[in-house]
Amino acid sequence: MSEVSAPVMFIGHGSPRWALSPGVAAARLQEYSVFFTQVKALLVISPHWITRGMQLTASPQPETIHDFGGFDEALYQLQYPVAGDPGLAGHIQTVLQDQGVAVSLNQQRGLDHGTWVPLLHMLPEHKIPVLQLSIDAGSTPESLVALGEALKGLRREGVAIIASGSLTHNLYHMGDEQGSPLDYVVRFQAWARARVIERNIPALSQPYLESEDFVTAHPSAEHYLPLLIALGASSESDQLTVLESPVQYQALSMESYGWN
């Protein structure tokens, strides 16, 4: 890998149905995929894999996990047949452990929809190996930013860091797919975007104090937390790109960010 660092992303992955209706959000990812031409592997963090103690996939051929129910049958036929990289998994384990971050290798775990659905749109040729890192159930905002910082050096080795989640994720408020976004969704998305642009990590680490819309946007915080990992893995010298996309189902922000 050259001296050019691999990118960091926070991707809003919305509903599993997004896999069947790409739209604007997928087009934005496809546009950003030009920054992945020299990437040798992807390390993805998804809120759909939370464990006691951090785990990292180490399967040579991770399966496509359909970790959802009640959707169109066509969704369960979709596959993202990508290679893993057990050797790289061992290297990442060492890199993290050298920085005091414990992680175990999991040879059985595949890729959940928070990983493969956005990759299906952004990198449809599935030529770049993918590893997935779980979120430790005991994580704090501070530890997640620190985790991103611990992963940052991997970028110089050609490993892109992708944190998948959602800026807003209140499933109780989901409505029509093309309906107008709810007011609090618009407000919180704008608040988060402004804080990301100004790189205000302290504010983004305590959104429940900084934004009165956070609790409504996130009845539970797991879809927001990957943003903190992305912020930690990015640098002030990176070029930030805001991938603006329409809100889905009135409540799910599809906005994504890229740092390269």
Short mmCIF file of C-alpha atoms in Angstrom, two decimals:
data_model
loop_
_atom_site.label_atom_id
_atom_site.label_comp_id
_atom_site.label_asym_id
_atom_site.label_seq_id
_atom_site.Cartn_x
_atom_site.Cartn_y
_atom_site.Cartn_z
CA MET A 1 0.00 0.00 0.00
CA SER A 2 1.22 3.50 -0.79
CA GLU A 3 1.41 6.36 1.66
CA VAL A 4 -2.22 7.17 0.80
CA SER A 5 -4.46 6.05 3.67
CA ALA A 6 -7.54 3.93 3.11
CA PRO A 7 -10.81 5.77 3.82
CA VAL A 8 -13.02 5.78 6.88
CA MET A 9 -16.81 5.81 6.56
CA PHE A 10 -19.93 6.05 8.64
CA ILE A 11 -22.76 4.55 6.59
CA GLY A 12 -26.46 4.90 7.38
CA HIS A 13 -27.78 1.44 6.47
CA GLY A 14 -31.51 1.98 7.00
CA SER A 15 -33.91 -0.94 6.66
CA PRO A 16 -33.00 -4.35 5.18
CA ARG A 17 -35.44 -3.46 2.38
CA TRP A 18 -32.79 -1.01 1.14
CA ALA A 19 -31.05 -4.02 -0.43
CA LEU A 20 -33.92 -4.26 -2.95
CA SER A 21 -34.51 -0.54 -3.58
CA PRO A 22 -31.10 1.19 -3.90
CA GLY A 23 -32.18 4.77 -4.71
CA VAL A 24 -30.21 7.90 -3.92
CA ALA A 25 -28.41 6.51 -0.86
CA ALA A 26 -26.91 3.68 -2.90
CA ALA A 27 -25.92 6.07 -5.68
CA ARG A 28 -24.03 8.19 -3.15
CA LEU A 29 -22.11 5.12 -1.98
CA GLN A 30 -21.31 4.15 -5.56
CA GLU A 31 -19.92 7.62 -6.18
CA TYR A 32 -17.72 7.35 -3.08
CA SER A 33 -16.43 3.91 -4.07
CA VAL A 34 -13.75 5.57 -6.23
CA PHE A 35 -11.73 5.98 -3.02
CA PHE A 36 -11.56 2.20 -2.60
CA THR A 37 -9.44 1.41 -5.67
CA GLN A 38 -6.29 0.78 -3.59
CA VAL A 39 -7.97 -0.70 -0.53
CA LYS A 40 -6.80 -4.23 0.34
CA ALA A 41 -9.47 -5.08 2.95
CA LEU A 42 -12.52 -3.70 4.73
CA LEU A 43 -13.00 -3.75 8.49
CA VAL A 44 -16.69 -3.18 9.21
CA ILE A 45 -18.40 -2.48 12.53
CA SER A 46 -22.17 -3.04 12.70
CA PRO A 47 -24.67 -2.53 15.56
CA HIS A 48 -26.13 -5.94 14.71
CA TRP A 49 -23.21 -7.76 16.31
CA ILE A 50 -22.87 -6.86 19.99
CA THR A 51 -20.90 -9.25 22.21
CA ARG A 52 -19.48 -9.51 25.71
CA GLY A 53 -15.88 -8.76 24.87
CA MET A 54 -14.89 -7.75 21.36
CA GLN A 55 -14.77 -10.35 18.57
CA LEU A 56 -13.39 -10.28 15.03
CA THR A 57 -14.40 -12.53 12.14
CA ALA A 58 -11.66 -14.89 10.99
CA SER A 59 -13.49 -17.03 8.45
CA PRO A 60 -11.93 -17.39 4.98
CA GLN A 61 -15.43 -17.27 3.43
CA PRO A 62 -17.89 -15.47 5.75
CA GLU A 63 -21.52 -16.35 5.14
CA THR A 64 -24.18 -13.77 4.32
CA ILE A 65 -26.39 -13.63 7.42
CA HIS A 66 -30.07 -12.77 6.91
CA ASP A 67 -30.59 -11.52 10.45
CA PHE A 68 -34.14 -10.20 10.03
CA GLY A 69 -37.64 -11.54 9.70
CA GLY A 70 -40.92 -10.74 8.00
CA PHE A 71 -39.51 -9.24 4.81
CA ASP A 72 -39.89 -10.05 1.10
CA GLU A 73 -38.63 -13.51 0.18
CA ALA A 74 -36.30 -11.93 -2.38
CA LEU A 75 -34.25 -10.45 0.48
CA TYR A 76 -33.37 -13.90 1.78
CA GLN A 77 -32.02 -14.91 -1.61
CA LEU A 78 -29.46 -12.11 -1.73
CA GLN A 79 -25.85 -13.05 -1.12
CA TYR A 80 -22.61 -11.10 -0.73
CA PRO A 81 -20.06 -13.83 -1.53
CA VAL A 82 -16.90 -12.11 -0.38
CA ALA A 83 -13.65 -13.53 1.00
CA GLY A 84 -12.48 -13.04 4.55
CA ASP A 85 -8.82 -12.89 5.58
CA PRO A 86 -7.85 -14.99 8.62
CA GLY A 87 -4.24 -13.81 8.41
CA LEU A 88 -5.27 -10.17 8.52
CA ALA A 89 -7.65 -10.94 11.38
CA GLY A 90 -4.72 -12.23 13.40
CA HIS A 91 -2.71 -9.13 12.54
CA ILE A 92 -5.54 -6.79 13.59
CA GLN A 93 -5.89 -8.75 16.83
CA THR A 94 -2.20 -8.13 17.52
CA VAL A 95 -2.43 -4.44 16.60
CA LEU A 96 -5.31 -3.94 19.02
CA GLN A 97 -3.81 -6.01 21.81
CA ASP A 98 -0.56 -4.05 21.53
CA GLN A 99 -2.67 -0.98 22.37
CA GLY A 100 -4.41 -2.65 25.30
CA VAL A 101 -7.60 -3.55 23.41
CA ALA A 102 -8.58 -7.21 23.84
CA VAL A 103 -10.29 -8.98 20.94
CA SER A 104 -10.92 -12.67 20.21
CA LEU A 105 -11.16 -14.30 16.80
CA ASN A 106 -14.40 -15.93 15.66
CA GLN A 107 -14.03 -18.46 12.82
CA GLN A 108 -17.78 -19.12 12.48
CA ARG A 109 -19.39 -15.70 12.38
CA GLY A 110 -20.50 -14.30 9.01
CA LEU A 111 -21.55 -10.81 7.91
CA ASP A 112 -24.87 -9.35 9.11
CA HIS A 113 -27.09 -7.02 7.10
CA GLY A 114 -25.52 -3.92 8.62
CA THR A 115 -22.39 -4.96 6.75
CA TRP A 116 -23.44 -6.67 3.55
CA VAL A 117 -26.41 -4.50 2.53
CA PRO A 118 -24.41 -1.26 2.13
CA LEU A 119 -21.49 -3.16 0.57
CA LEU A 120 -23.89 -4.74 -1.93
CA HIS A 121 -24.53 -1.23 -3.22
CA MET A 122 -21.08 0.35 -2.82
CA LEU A 123 -18.81 -2.52 -3.85
CA PRO A 124 -21.08 -4.93 -5.78
CA GLU A 125 -18.21 -6.90 -7.33
CA HIS A 126 -17.24 -8.13 -3.81
CA LYS A 127 -13.55 -8.29 -4.69
CA ILE A 128 -12.20 -6.74 -1.46
CA PRO A 129 -11.96 -9.07 1.56
CA VAL A 130 -14.25 -8.14 4.48
CA LEU A 131 -13.79 -8.61 8.21
CA GLN A 132 -16.38 -7.62 10.79
CA LEU A 133 -15.62 -6.39 14.30
CA SER A 134 -18.24 -6.66 17.02
CA ILE A 135 -19.18 -3.92 19.46
CA ASP A 136 -18.39 -4.77 23.07
CA ALA A 137 -21.58 -4.58 25.14
CA GLY A 138 -19.62 -2.76 27.84
CA SER A 139 -18.45 0.03 25.54
CA THR A 140 -18.71 3.69 26.49
CA PRO A 141 -18.62 6.64 24.08
CA GLU A 142 -15.05 7.32 25.18
CA SER A 143 -13.96 3.72 24.62
CA LEU A 144 -15.51 3.68 21.14
CA VAL A 145 -13.62 6.84 20.10
CA ALA A 146 -10.48 5.24 21.54
CA LEU A 147 -11.17 2.06 19.57
CA GLY A 148 -11.34 4.10 16.39
CA GLU A 149 -8.02 5.71 17.28
CA ALA A 150 -6.52 2.25 17.87
CA LEU A 151 -7.69 1.18 14.39
CA LYS A 152 -6.43 4.32 12.67
CA GLY A 153 -2.98 2.94 11.85
CA LEU A 154 -4.52 0.12 9.81
CA ARG A 155 -5.54 2.70 7.23
CA ARG A 156 -1.89 3.14 6.24
CA GLU A 157 -1.81 -0.60 5.55
CA GLY A 158 -4.72 -0.33 3.14
CA VAL A 159 -7.51 -1.40 5.51
CA ALA A 160 -10.61 0.78 5.21
CA ILE A 161 -12.66 1.30 8.38
CA ILE A 162 -16.44 1.27 7.85
CA ALA A 163 -18.78 1.98 10.75
CA SER A 164 -22.36 1.10 9.83
CA GLY A 165 -25.37 2.43 11.72
CA SER A 166 -27.91 5.23 11.42
CA LEU A 167 -28.12 8.84 12.56
CA THR A 168 -31.76 8.24 13.47
CA HIS A 169 -33.29 4.85 14.22
CA ASN A 170 -36.69 4.88 15.87
CA LEU A 171 -38.49 1.88 14.35
CA TYR A 172 -41.71 2.77 16.21
CA HIS A 173 -42.00 5.88 14.03
CA MET A 174 -41.49 4.25 10.64
CA GLY A 175 -44.13 5.30 8.13
CA ASP A 176 -44.52 5.53 4.36
CA GLU A 177 -41.31 4.85 2.44
CA GLN A 178 -41.59 8.14 0.55
CA GLY A 179 -43.36 10.10 3.29
CA SER A 180 -42.03 13.41 4.58
CA PRO A 181 -39.36 13.01 7.27
CA LEU A 182 -40.47 13.67 10.82
CA ASP A 183 -39.39 17.00 12.30
CA TYR A 184 -37.11 15.57 14.97
CA VAL A 185 -35.37 13.42 12.34
CA VAL A 186 -34.57 16.49 10.28
CA ARG A 187 -33.36 18.39 13.35
CA PHE A 188 -31.15 15.64 14.72
CA GLN A 189 -29.63 14.83 11.34
CA ALA A 190 -28.77 18.51 10.91
CA TRP A 191 -27.35 18.69 14.44
CA ALA A 192 -25.16 15.63 13.88
CA ARG A 193 -23.96 16.84 10.49
CA ALA A 194 -22.95 20.22 11.91
CA ARG A 195 -21.03 18.57 14.78
CA VAL A 196 -19.29 16.16 12.38
CA ILE A 197 -18.28 19.01 10.07
CA GLU A 198 -16.79 20.97 12.96
CA ARG A 199 -15.30 17.73 14.34
CA ASN A 200 -16.86 18.30 17.74
CA ILE A 201 -16.20 14.84 19.16
CA PRO A 202 -17.02 15.85 22.77
CA ALA A 203 -20.53 16.96 21.76
CA LEU A 204 -21.07 13.90 19.56
CA SER A 205 -19.98 11.71 22.49
CA GLN A 206 -22.79 13.01 24.70
CA PRO A 207 -25.69 13.66 22.31
CA TYR A 208 -28.22 12.99 25.08
CA LEU A 209 -26.98 16.19 26.75
CA GLU A 210 -26.31 18.23 23.61
CA SER A 211 -29.48 17.52 21.61
CA GLU A 212 -32.99 17.25 22.99
CA ASP A 213 -33.91 15.10 19.96
CA PHE A 214 -31.43 12.29 20.62
CA VAL A 215 -33.63 10.17 22.91
CA THR A 216 -36.48 10.28 20.40
CA ALA A 217 -34.16 9.52 17.49
CA HIS A 218 -32.57 6.61 19.36
CA PRO A 219 -34.73 4.69 21.88
CA SER A 220 -31.56 2.60 22.18
CA ALA A 221 -28.20 3.97 21.09
CA GLU A 222 -26.55 1.07 19.27
CA HIS A 223 -27.10 2.46 15.74
CA TYR A 224 -25.58 5.82 16.70
CA LEU A 225 -22.48 4.49 18.46
CA PRO A 226 -20.56 3.35 15.34
CA LEU A 227 -20.26 7.03 14.38
CA LEU A 228 -17.92 7.50 17.34
CA ILE A 229 -15.63 4.74 16.08
CA ALA A 230 -15.47 6.40 12.66
CA LEU A 231 -14.63 9.74 14.24
CA GLY A 232 -11.81 8.15 16.23
CA ALA A 233 -10.40 6.44 13.14
CA SER A 234 -10.50 9.63 11.08
CA SER A 235 -8.05 12.54 11.27
CA GLU A 236 -8.31 16.31 11.13
CA SER A 237 -6.25 16.17 7.94
CA ASP A 238 -8.82 13.96 6.18
CA GLN A 239 -11.18 15.39 3.59
CA LEU A 240 -14.75 14.99 4.88
CA THR A 241 -17.50 14.16 2.41
CA VAL A 242 -21.16 14.35 3.46
CA LEU A 243 -23.21 11.83 1.47
CA GLU A 244 -26.64 13.46 1.69
CA SER A 245 -29.56 11.11 1.07
CA PRO A 246 -33.34 11.29 1.58
CA VAL A 247 -34.76 10.00 4.86
CA GLN A 248 -36.46 6.61 4.45
CA TYR A 249 -39.80 5.63 5.99
CA GLN A 250 -40.00 9.11 7.59
CA ALA A 251 -37.73 8.06 10.48
CA LEU A 252 -34.53 6.45 9.15
CA SER A 253 -31.71 8.81 8.22
CA MET A 254 -29.63 7.47 5.31
CA GLU A 255 -26.94 10.14 5.59
CA SER A 256 -23.38 8.84 5.43
CA TYR A 257 -19.94 10.38 5.90
CA GLY A 258 -16.59 9.60 4.33
CA TRP A 259 -13.10 10.66 5.37
CA ASN A 260 -10.20 10.17 2.98
#
